[in-house]
Short mmCIF file of C-alpha atoms in Angstrom, two decimals:
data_model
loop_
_atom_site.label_atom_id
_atom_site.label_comp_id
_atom_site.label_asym_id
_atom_site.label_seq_id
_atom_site.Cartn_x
_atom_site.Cartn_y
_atom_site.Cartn_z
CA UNK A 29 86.37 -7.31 -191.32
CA UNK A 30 83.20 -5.29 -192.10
CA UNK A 31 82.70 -3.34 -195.53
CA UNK A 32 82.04 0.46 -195.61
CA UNK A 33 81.27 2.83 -197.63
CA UNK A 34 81.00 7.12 -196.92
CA UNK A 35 77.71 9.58 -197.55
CA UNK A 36 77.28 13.05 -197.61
CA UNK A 37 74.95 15.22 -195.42
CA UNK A 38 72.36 14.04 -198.29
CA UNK A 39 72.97 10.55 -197.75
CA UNK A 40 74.22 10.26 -201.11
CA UNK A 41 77.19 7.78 -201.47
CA UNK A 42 80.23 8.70 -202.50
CA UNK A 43 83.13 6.66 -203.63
CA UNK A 44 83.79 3.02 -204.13
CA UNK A 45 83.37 0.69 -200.39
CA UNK A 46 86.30 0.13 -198.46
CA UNK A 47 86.87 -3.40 -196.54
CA UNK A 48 88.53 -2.55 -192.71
CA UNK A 49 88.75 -4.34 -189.51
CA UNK A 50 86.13 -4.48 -186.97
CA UNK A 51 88.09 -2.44 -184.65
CA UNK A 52 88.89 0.61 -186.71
CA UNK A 53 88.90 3.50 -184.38
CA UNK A 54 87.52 7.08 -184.97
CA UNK A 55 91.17 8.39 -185.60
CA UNK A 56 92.10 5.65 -187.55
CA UNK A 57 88.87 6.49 -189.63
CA UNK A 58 89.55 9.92 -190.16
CA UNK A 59 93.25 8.87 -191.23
CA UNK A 60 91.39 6.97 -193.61
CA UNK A 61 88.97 9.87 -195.03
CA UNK A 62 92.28 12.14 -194.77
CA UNK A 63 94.17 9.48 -197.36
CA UNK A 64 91.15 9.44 -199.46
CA UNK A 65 90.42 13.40 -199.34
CA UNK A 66 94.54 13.70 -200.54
CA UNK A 67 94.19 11.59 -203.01
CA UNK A 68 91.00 13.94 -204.64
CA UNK A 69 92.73 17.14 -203.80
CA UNK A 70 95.91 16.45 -205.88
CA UNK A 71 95.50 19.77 -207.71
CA UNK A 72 97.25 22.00 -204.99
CA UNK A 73 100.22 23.33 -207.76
CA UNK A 74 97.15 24.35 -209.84
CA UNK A 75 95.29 26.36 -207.01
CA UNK A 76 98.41 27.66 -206.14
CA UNK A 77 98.33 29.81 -209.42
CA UNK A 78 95.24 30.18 -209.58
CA UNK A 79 93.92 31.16 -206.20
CA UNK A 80 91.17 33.38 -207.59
CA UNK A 81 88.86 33.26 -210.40
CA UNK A 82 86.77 36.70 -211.17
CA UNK A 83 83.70 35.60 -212.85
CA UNK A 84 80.84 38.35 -214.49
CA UNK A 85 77.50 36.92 -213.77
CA UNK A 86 74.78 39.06 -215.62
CA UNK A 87 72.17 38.86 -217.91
CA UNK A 88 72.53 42.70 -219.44
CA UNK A 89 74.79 43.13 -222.11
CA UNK A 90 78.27 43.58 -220.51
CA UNK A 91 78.70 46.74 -221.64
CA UNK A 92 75.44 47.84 -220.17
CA UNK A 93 76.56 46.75 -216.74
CA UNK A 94 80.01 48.19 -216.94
CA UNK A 95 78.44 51.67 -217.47
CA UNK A 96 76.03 51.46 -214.43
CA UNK A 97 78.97 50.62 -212.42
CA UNK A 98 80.97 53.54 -213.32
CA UNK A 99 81.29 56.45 -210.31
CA UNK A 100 83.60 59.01 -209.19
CA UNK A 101 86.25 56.56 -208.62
CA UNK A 102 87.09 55.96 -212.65
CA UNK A 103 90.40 53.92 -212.85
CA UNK A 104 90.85 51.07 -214.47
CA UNK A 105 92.14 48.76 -211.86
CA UNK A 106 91.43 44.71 -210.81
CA UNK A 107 89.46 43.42 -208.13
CA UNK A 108 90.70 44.03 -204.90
CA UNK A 109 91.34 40.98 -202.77
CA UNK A 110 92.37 42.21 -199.42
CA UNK A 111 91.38 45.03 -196.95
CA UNK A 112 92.99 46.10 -193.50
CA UNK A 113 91.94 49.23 -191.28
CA UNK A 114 94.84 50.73 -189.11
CA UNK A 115 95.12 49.89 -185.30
CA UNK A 116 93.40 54.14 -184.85
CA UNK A 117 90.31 53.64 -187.58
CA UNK A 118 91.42 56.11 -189.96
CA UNK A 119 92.76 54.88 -192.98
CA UNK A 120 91.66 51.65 -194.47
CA UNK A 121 94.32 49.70 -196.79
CA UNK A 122 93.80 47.65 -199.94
CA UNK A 123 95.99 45.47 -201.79
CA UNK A 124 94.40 44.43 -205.75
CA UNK A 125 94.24 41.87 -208.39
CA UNK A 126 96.36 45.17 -210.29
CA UNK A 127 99.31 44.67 -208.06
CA UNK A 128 98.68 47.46 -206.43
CA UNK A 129 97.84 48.86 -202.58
CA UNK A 130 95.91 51.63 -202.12
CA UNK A 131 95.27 54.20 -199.01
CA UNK A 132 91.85 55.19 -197.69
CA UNK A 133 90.37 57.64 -195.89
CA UNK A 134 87.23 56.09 -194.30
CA UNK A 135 86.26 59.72 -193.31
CA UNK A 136 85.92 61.25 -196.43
CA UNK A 137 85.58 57.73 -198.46
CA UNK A 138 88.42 58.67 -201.05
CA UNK A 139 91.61 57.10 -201.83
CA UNK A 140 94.50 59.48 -200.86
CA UNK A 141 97.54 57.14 -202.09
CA UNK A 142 98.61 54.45 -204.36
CA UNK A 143 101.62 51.70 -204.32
CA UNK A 144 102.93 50.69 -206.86
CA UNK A 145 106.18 48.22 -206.12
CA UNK A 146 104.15 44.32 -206.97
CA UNK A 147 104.56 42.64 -210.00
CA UNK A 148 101.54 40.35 -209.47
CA UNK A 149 98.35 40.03 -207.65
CA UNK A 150 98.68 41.26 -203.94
CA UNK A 151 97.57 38.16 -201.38
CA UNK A 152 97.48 40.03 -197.84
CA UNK A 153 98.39 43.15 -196.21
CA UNK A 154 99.00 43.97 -192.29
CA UNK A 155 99.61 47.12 -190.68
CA UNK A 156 101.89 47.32 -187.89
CA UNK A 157 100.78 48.01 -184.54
CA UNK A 158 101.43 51.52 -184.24
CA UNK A 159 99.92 51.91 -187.43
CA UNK A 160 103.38 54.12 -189.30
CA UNK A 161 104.01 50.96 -191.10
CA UNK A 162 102.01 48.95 -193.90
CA UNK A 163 103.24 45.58 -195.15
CA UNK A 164 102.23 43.74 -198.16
CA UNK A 165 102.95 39.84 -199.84
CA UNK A 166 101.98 38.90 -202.91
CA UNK A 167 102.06 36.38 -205.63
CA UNK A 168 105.48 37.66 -206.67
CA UNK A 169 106.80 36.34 -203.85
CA UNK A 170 107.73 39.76 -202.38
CA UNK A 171 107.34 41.27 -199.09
CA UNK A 172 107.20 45.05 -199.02
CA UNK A 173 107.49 47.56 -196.59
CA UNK A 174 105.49 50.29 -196.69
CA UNK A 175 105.89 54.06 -195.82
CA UNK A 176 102.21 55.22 -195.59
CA UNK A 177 103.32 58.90 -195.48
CA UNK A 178 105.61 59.05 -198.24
CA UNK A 179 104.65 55.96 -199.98
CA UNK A 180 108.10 54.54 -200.31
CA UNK A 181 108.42 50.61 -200.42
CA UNK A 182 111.99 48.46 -199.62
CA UNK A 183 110.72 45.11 -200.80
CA UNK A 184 111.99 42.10 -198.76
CA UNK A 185 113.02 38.94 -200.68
CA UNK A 186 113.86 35.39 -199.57
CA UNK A 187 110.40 33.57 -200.60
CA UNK A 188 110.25 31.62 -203.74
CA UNK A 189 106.30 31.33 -203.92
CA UNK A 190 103.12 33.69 -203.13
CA UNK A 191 103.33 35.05 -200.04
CA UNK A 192 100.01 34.13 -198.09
CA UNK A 193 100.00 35.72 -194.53
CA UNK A 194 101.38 38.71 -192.42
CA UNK A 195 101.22 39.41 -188.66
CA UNK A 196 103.11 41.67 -186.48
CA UNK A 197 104.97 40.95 -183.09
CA UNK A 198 102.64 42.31 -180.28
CA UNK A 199 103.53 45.53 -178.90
CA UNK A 200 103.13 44.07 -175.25
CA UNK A 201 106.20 42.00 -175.79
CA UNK A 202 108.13 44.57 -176.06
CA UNK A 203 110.83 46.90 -174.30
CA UNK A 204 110.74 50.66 -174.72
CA UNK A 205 113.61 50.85 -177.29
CA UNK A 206 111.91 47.83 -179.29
CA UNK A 207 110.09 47.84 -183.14
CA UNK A 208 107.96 44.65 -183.43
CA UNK A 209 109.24 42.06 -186.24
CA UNK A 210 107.26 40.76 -189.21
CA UNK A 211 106.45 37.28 -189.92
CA UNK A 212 105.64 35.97 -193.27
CA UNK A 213 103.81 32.96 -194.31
CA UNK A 214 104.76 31.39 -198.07
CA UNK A 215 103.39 28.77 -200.46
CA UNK A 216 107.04 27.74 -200.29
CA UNK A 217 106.29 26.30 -197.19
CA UNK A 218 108.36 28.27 -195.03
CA UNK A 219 107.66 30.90 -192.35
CA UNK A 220 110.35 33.71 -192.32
CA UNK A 221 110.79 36.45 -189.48
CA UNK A 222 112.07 40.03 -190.97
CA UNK A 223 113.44 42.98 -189.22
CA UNK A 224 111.82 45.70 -190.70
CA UNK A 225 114.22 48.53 -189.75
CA UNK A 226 117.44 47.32 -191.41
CA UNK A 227 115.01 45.27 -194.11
CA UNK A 228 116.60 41.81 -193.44
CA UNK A 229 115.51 38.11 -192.65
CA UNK A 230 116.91 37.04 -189.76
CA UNK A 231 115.29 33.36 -189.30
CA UNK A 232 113.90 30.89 -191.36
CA UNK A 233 111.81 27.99 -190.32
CA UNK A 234 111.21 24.99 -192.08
CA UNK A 235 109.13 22.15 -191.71
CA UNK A 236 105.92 22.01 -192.89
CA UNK A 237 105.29 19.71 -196.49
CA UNK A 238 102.90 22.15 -197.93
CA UNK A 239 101.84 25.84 -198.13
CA UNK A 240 101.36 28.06 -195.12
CA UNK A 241 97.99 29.63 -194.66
CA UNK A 242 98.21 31.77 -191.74
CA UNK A 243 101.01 32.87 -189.06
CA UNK A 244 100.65 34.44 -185.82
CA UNK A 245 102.47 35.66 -182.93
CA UNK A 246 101.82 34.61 -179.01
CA UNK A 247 100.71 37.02 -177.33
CA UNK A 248 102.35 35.24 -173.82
CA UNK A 249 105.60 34.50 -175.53
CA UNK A 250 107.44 36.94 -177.03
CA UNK A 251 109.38 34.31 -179.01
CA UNK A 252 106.92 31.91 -179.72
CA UNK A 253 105.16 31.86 -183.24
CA UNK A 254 102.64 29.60 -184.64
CA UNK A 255 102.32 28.58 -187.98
CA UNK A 256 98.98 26.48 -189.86
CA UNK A 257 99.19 24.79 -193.42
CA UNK A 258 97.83 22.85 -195.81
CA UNK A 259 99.65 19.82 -193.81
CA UNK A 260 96.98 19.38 -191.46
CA UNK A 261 99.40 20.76 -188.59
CA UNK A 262 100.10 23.84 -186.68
CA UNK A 263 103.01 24.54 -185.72
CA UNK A 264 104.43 26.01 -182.88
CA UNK A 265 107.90 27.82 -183.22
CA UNK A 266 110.77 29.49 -181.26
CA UNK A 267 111.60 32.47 -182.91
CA UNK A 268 114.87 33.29 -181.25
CA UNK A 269 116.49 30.08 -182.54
CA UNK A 270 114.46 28.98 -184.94
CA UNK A 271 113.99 25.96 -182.69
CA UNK A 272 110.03 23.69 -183.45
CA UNK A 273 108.72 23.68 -179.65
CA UNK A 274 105.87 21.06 -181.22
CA UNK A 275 103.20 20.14 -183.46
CA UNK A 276 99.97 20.64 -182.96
CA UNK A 277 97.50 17.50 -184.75
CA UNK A 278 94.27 16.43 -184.67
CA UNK A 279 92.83 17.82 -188.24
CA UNK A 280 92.30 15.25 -191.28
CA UNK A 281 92.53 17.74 -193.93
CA UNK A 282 93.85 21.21 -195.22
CA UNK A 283 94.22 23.99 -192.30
CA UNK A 284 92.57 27.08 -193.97
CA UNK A 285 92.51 29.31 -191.27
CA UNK A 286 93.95 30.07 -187.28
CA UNK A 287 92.81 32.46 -184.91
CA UNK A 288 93.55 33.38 -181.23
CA UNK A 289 91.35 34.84 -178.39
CA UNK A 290 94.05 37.90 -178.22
CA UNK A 291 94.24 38.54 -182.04
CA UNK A 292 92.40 41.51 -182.61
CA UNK A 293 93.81 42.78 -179.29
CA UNK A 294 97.25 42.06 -180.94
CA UNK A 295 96.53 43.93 -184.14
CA UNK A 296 94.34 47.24 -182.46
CA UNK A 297 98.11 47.62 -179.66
CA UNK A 298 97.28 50.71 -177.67
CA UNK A 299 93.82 51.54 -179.21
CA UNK A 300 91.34 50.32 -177.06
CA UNK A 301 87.44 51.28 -177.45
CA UNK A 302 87.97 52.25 -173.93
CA UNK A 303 90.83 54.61 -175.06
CA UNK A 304 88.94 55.63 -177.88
CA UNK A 305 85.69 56.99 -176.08
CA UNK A 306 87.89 58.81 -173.82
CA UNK A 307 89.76 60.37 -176.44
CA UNK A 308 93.04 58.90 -175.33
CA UNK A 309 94.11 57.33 -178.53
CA UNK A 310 97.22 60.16 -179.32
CA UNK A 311 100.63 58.85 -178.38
CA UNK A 312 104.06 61.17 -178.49
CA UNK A 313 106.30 58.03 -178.85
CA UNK A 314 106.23 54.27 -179.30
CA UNK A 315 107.32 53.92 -175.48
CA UNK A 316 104.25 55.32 -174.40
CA UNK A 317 102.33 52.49 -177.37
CA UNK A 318 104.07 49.50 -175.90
CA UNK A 319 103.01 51.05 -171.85
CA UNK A 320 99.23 51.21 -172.88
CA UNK A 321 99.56 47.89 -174.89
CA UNK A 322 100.74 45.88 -171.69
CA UNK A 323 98.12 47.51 -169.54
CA UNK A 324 95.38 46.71 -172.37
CA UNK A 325 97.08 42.91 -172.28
CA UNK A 326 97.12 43.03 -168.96
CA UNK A 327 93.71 43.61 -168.04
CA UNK A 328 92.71 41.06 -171.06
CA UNK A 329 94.77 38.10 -169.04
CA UNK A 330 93.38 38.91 -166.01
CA UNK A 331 89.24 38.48 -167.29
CA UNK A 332 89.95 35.72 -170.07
CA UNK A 333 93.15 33.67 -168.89
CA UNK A 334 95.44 31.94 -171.00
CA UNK A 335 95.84 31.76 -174.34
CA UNK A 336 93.56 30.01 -177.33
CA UNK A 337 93.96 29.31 -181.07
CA UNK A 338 90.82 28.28 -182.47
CA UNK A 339 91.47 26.11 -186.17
CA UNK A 340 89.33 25.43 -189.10
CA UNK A 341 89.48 22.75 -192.17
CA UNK A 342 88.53 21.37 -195.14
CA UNK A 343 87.72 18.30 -192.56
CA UNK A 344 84.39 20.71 -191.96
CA UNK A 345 85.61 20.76 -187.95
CA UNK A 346 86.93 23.55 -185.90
CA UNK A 347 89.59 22.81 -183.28
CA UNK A 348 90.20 25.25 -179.53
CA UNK A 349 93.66 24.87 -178.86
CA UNK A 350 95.79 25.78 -175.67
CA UNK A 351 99.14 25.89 -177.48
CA UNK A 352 101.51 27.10 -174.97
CA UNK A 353 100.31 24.02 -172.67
CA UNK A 354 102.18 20.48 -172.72
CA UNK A 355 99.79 18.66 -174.76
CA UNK A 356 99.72 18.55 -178.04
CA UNK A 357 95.89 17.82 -178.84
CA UNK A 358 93.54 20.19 -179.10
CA UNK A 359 90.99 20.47 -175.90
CA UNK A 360 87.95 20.68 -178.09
CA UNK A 361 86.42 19.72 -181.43
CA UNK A 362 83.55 21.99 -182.80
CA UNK A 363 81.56 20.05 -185.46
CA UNK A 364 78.18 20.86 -186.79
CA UNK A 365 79.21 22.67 -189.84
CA UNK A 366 78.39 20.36 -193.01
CA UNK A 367 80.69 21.62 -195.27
CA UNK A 368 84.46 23.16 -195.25
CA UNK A 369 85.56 25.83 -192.95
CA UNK A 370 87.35 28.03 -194.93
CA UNK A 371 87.78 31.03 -192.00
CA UNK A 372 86.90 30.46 -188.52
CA UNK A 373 84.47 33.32 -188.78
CA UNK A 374 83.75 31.83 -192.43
CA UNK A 375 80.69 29.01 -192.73
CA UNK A 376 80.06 27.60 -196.00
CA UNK A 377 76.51 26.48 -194.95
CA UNK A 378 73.62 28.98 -194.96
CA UNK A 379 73.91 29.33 -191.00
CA UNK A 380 76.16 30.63 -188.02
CA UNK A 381 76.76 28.87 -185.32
CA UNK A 382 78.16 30.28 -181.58
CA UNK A 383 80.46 28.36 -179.52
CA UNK A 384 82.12 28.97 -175.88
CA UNK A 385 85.53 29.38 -176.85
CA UNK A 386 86.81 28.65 -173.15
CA UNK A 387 84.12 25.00 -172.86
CA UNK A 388 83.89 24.15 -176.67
CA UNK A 389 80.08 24.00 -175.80
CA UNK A 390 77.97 24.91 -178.32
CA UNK A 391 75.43 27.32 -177.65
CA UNK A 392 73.38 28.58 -181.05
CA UNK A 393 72.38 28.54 -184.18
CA UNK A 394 71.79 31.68 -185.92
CA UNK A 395 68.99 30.99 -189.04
CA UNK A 396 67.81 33.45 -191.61
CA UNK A 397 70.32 33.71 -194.84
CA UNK A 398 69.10 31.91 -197.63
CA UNK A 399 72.55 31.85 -199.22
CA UNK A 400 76.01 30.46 -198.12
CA UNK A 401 77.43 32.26 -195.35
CA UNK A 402 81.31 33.61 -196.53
CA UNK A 403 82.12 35.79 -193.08
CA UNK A 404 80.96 36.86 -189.85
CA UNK A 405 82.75 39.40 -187.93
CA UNK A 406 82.08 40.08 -184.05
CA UNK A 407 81.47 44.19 -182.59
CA UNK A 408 84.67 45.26 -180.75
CA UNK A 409 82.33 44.36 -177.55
CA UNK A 410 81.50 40.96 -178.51
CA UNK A 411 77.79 41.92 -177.92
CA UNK A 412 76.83 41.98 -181.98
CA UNK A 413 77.88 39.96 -184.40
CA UNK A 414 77.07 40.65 -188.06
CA UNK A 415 77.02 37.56 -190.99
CA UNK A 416 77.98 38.29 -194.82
CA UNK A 417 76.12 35.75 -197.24
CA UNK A 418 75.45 34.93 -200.99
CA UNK A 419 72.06 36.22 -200.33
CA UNK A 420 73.36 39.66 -201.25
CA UNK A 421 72.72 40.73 -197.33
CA UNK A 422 74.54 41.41 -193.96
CA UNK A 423 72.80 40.55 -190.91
CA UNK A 424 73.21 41.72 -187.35
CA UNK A 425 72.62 39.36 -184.52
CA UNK A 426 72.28 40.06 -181.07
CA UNK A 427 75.01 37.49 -179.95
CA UNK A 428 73.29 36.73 -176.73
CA UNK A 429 70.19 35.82 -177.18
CA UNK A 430 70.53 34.73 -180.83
CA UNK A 431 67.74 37.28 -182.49
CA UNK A 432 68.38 39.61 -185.57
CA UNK A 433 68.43 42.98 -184.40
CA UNK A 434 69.12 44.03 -188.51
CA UNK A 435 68.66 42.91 -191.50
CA UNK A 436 71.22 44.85 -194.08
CA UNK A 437 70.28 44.09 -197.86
CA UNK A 438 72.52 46.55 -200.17
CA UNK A 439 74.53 44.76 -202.91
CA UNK A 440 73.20 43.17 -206.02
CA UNK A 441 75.79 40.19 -205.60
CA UNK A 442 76.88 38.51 -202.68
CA UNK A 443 79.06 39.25 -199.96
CA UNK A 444 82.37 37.89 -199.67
CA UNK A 445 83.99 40.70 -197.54
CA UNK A 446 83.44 41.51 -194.44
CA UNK A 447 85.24 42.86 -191.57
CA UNK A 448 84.96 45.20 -188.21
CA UNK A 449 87.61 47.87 -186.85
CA UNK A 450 89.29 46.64 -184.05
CA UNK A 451 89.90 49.99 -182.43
CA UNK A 452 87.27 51.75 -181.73
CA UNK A 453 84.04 52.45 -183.50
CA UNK A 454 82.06 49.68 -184.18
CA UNK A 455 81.88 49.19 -188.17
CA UNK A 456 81.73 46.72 -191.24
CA UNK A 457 83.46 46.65 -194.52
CA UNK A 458 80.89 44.67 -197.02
CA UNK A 459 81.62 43.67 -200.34
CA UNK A 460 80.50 41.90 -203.33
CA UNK A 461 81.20 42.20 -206.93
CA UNK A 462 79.32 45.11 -207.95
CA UNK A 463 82.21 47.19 -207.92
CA UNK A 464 80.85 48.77 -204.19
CA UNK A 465 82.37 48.71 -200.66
CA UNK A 466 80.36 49.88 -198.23
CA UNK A 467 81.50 51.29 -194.70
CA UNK A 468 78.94 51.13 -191.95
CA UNK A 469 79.00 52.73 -188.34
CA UNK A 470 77.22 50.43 -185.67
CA UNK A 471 75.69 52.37 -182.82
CA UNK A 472 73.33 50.51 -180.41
CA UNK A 473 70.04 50.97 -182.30
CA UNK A 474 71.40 52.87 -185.48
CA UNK A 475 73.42 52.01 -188.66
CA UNK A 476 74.80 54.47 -190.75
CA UNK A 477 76.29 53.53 -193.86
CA UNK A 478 78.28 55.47 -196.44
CA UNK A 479 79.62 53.81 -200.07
CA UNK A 480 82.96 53.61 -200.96
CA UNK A 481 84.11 52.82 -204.71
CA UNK A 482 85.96 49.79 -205.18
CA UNK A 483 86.57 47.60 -208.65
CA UNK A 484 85.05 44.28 -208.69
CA UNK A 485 85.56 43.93 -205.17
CA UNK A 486 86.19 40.28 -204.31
CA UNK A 487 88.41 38.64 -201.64
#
């Protein structure tokens, strides 16, 4: 038997020592740090309804800094918490701390509708594919469907906790005469599938022990789903019985986040950059969508091969994942990171790092914020890749060889919003709590940027 005890990155020492046997494997180990972690993070119903705190940090009088934040935009409405830009890059869509989702048009910066249909904060927001439809979840456990045009909303009922992720059946999947189905992820640990034209659940799968944090459809399966959660799996589902194919293990902690190498393909359907510089991004009908997205998908399995999911955790690792293989276990573990991964394009240290997401080999560090890095978001080419920190900047890295082409300082707080438009133009969404959002345009040497109003914008 030999006596240990855990330290932090500072070599600090944390906890009481622990007596275990000589031969105490890695896994067995991080068994052991997952047991103790649980045992610390017993608070979970409390974060549950409380999943965000909105805290003024100033030294002006308050009402002093309430006036100077005061624009055009003058309603009186909470912090907004989540942001989504259609599959064509017009409109942008928020849901708020107010309950409700608002419309944007990113060309003119203005809000051009509001829903009003929640009863409590709004958690996420997807749109569909195609773009007609907008779907929201929120901590009234409701699921609503969204008519962007006329602003009508059938809400969708069956959860019995906050509803924490959205995604949308790939258009690739499909057959002509098809409308992609909606997956929702709950606190009530349960995923549940929706048809969104006749507004009715028609699966339910159950198995996870604690809240779901993110869901997403296979984009090689049409009825294959995969779920992550608090748990420390992923799970992989058969949505046309309801079947679990398997679980996917290997992290000692809280799964915060789940990503694939086809997601933003999966959200952006027929609107390629290619299609947009060409001006080919009108469609008469969703049969001619669903063509373009299997050509688009097509093309994409041809250069990058099967699928990945990429994981991160409160365990501070990063998993690569080939989930529609035999194996359960993940092919590679990306460490480095000293504290939790709470996004896989989220690094609570005050650095990015770049991994191959085909080797797992690890390939740079990316130095220069001061503050905690909350997001990083990639160009629709892969060839930038912009980081949003507590430094009150956003940086833009050349992704290849690792230098900063920009250095974007703007807000007086810091960022905790950031994301890029996964059609066409290459642009990012910043965000801190100075009641500003602001939209920039990436061109290869130039960066416009134009402010849009938002409310204590905080995510």
């Amino acid at each position: 038997m030999v006596i240990i005890q855990f330290r932090d990155v500072n070599d600090v020492y944390l906890g009481s020592s622990t007596t275990v046997p000589v031969s105490l494997t890695r896994d067995q180990i991080e068994k052991l740090l997952k047991t103790l972690l649980k045992a610390e993070s017993d608070y979970g119903e409390e974060i549950e309804k409380n999943r965000y705190t909105f805290i003024l940090e100033t030294s002006e009088e308050i009402k002093t800094t309430l006036d100077e934040a005061l624009c055009r935009s003058r309603e009186d409405f909470s912090g907004e918490l989540v942001f989504k830009i259609t599959p064509d890059g017009v409109y942008l869509a928020s849901g708020s701390g107010d309950t409700t989702v608002r419309i944007w048009d990113l060309a003119t910066q203005t809000p051009i509708k509001t829903f009003t249909g929640h009863t409590n904060w709004v958690m996420s927001i997807s749109w569909s594919p195609d773009g007609y439809t907008l779907s929201s979840g929120g901590m009234d456990n409701k699921v609503i469907i969204w008519n962007p045009k006329t602003g009508s909303g059938t809400d969708l009922k069956g959860h019995t906790k906050a509803v924490t992720a959205l995604s949308w059946q790939p258009l690739h999947n499909l057959s002509a005469n098809e409308y992609p189905l909606l997956a929702s992820g709950s606190m009530d640990y349960t995923v549940r599938i929706w048809d969104v034209k006749s507004f009715v659940c028609i699966r339910v799968l159950s198995g996870h022990t604690k809240g779901i944090s993110q869901v997403l459809w296979s984009a090689e399966f049409k009825e294959r789903l995969f779920s992550s959660s608090r748990d420390t799996l992923i799970k992989v589902w058969n949505t046309n019985d309801g079947s679990l194919v398997k679980d996917l293990k290997g992290h000692g902690h809280w799964i915060n986040t789940l990503t694939s190498n086809v997601s933003r393909l999966i959200k952006s359907g027929p609107f390629s950059p290619e299609n947009f510089e060409s001006g080919k991004c009108k469609f008469d009908s969703m049969e001619q969508m669903i063509k373009e997205s299997k050509k688009i998908y097509e093309k994409f399995k041809l250069e990058s091969g099967q699928e990945r999911l990429l994981s991160g955790s409160d365990d501070n690792t990063m998993f690569i994942w080939l989930p529609n293989s035999d194996s359960n276990k993940p092919v590679h573990r990306l460490t480095g990171h000293q504290q939790l991964i709470n996004h896989v394009r989220l690094l609570f240290d005050y650095v990015s790092r770049i991994w191959c997401g085909i080797t797992g080999k690890y390939l740079r560090t990316l130095r220069g914020h001061i503050g905690r890095v909350y997001r990083v978001a990639w160009s629709c080419r892969g060839n930038y890749l912009v980081s949003a920190s507590s430094d009150s900047t956003l940086k833009l890295w050349d992704a290849e060889s690792g230098k900063l082409k920009f250095d974007l300082p703007g807000h007086a707080d810091q960022h905790q919003v950031i994301t890029n438009n996964p059609c066409c133009v290459k642009c990012v969404l910043q965000a801190g709590r100075t009641r500003w959002l602001n939209y920039g345009v990436i061109n290869d040497e130039k960066i416009t940027k134009i402010a849009i109003y938002f409310n204590d914008c905080l995510l």
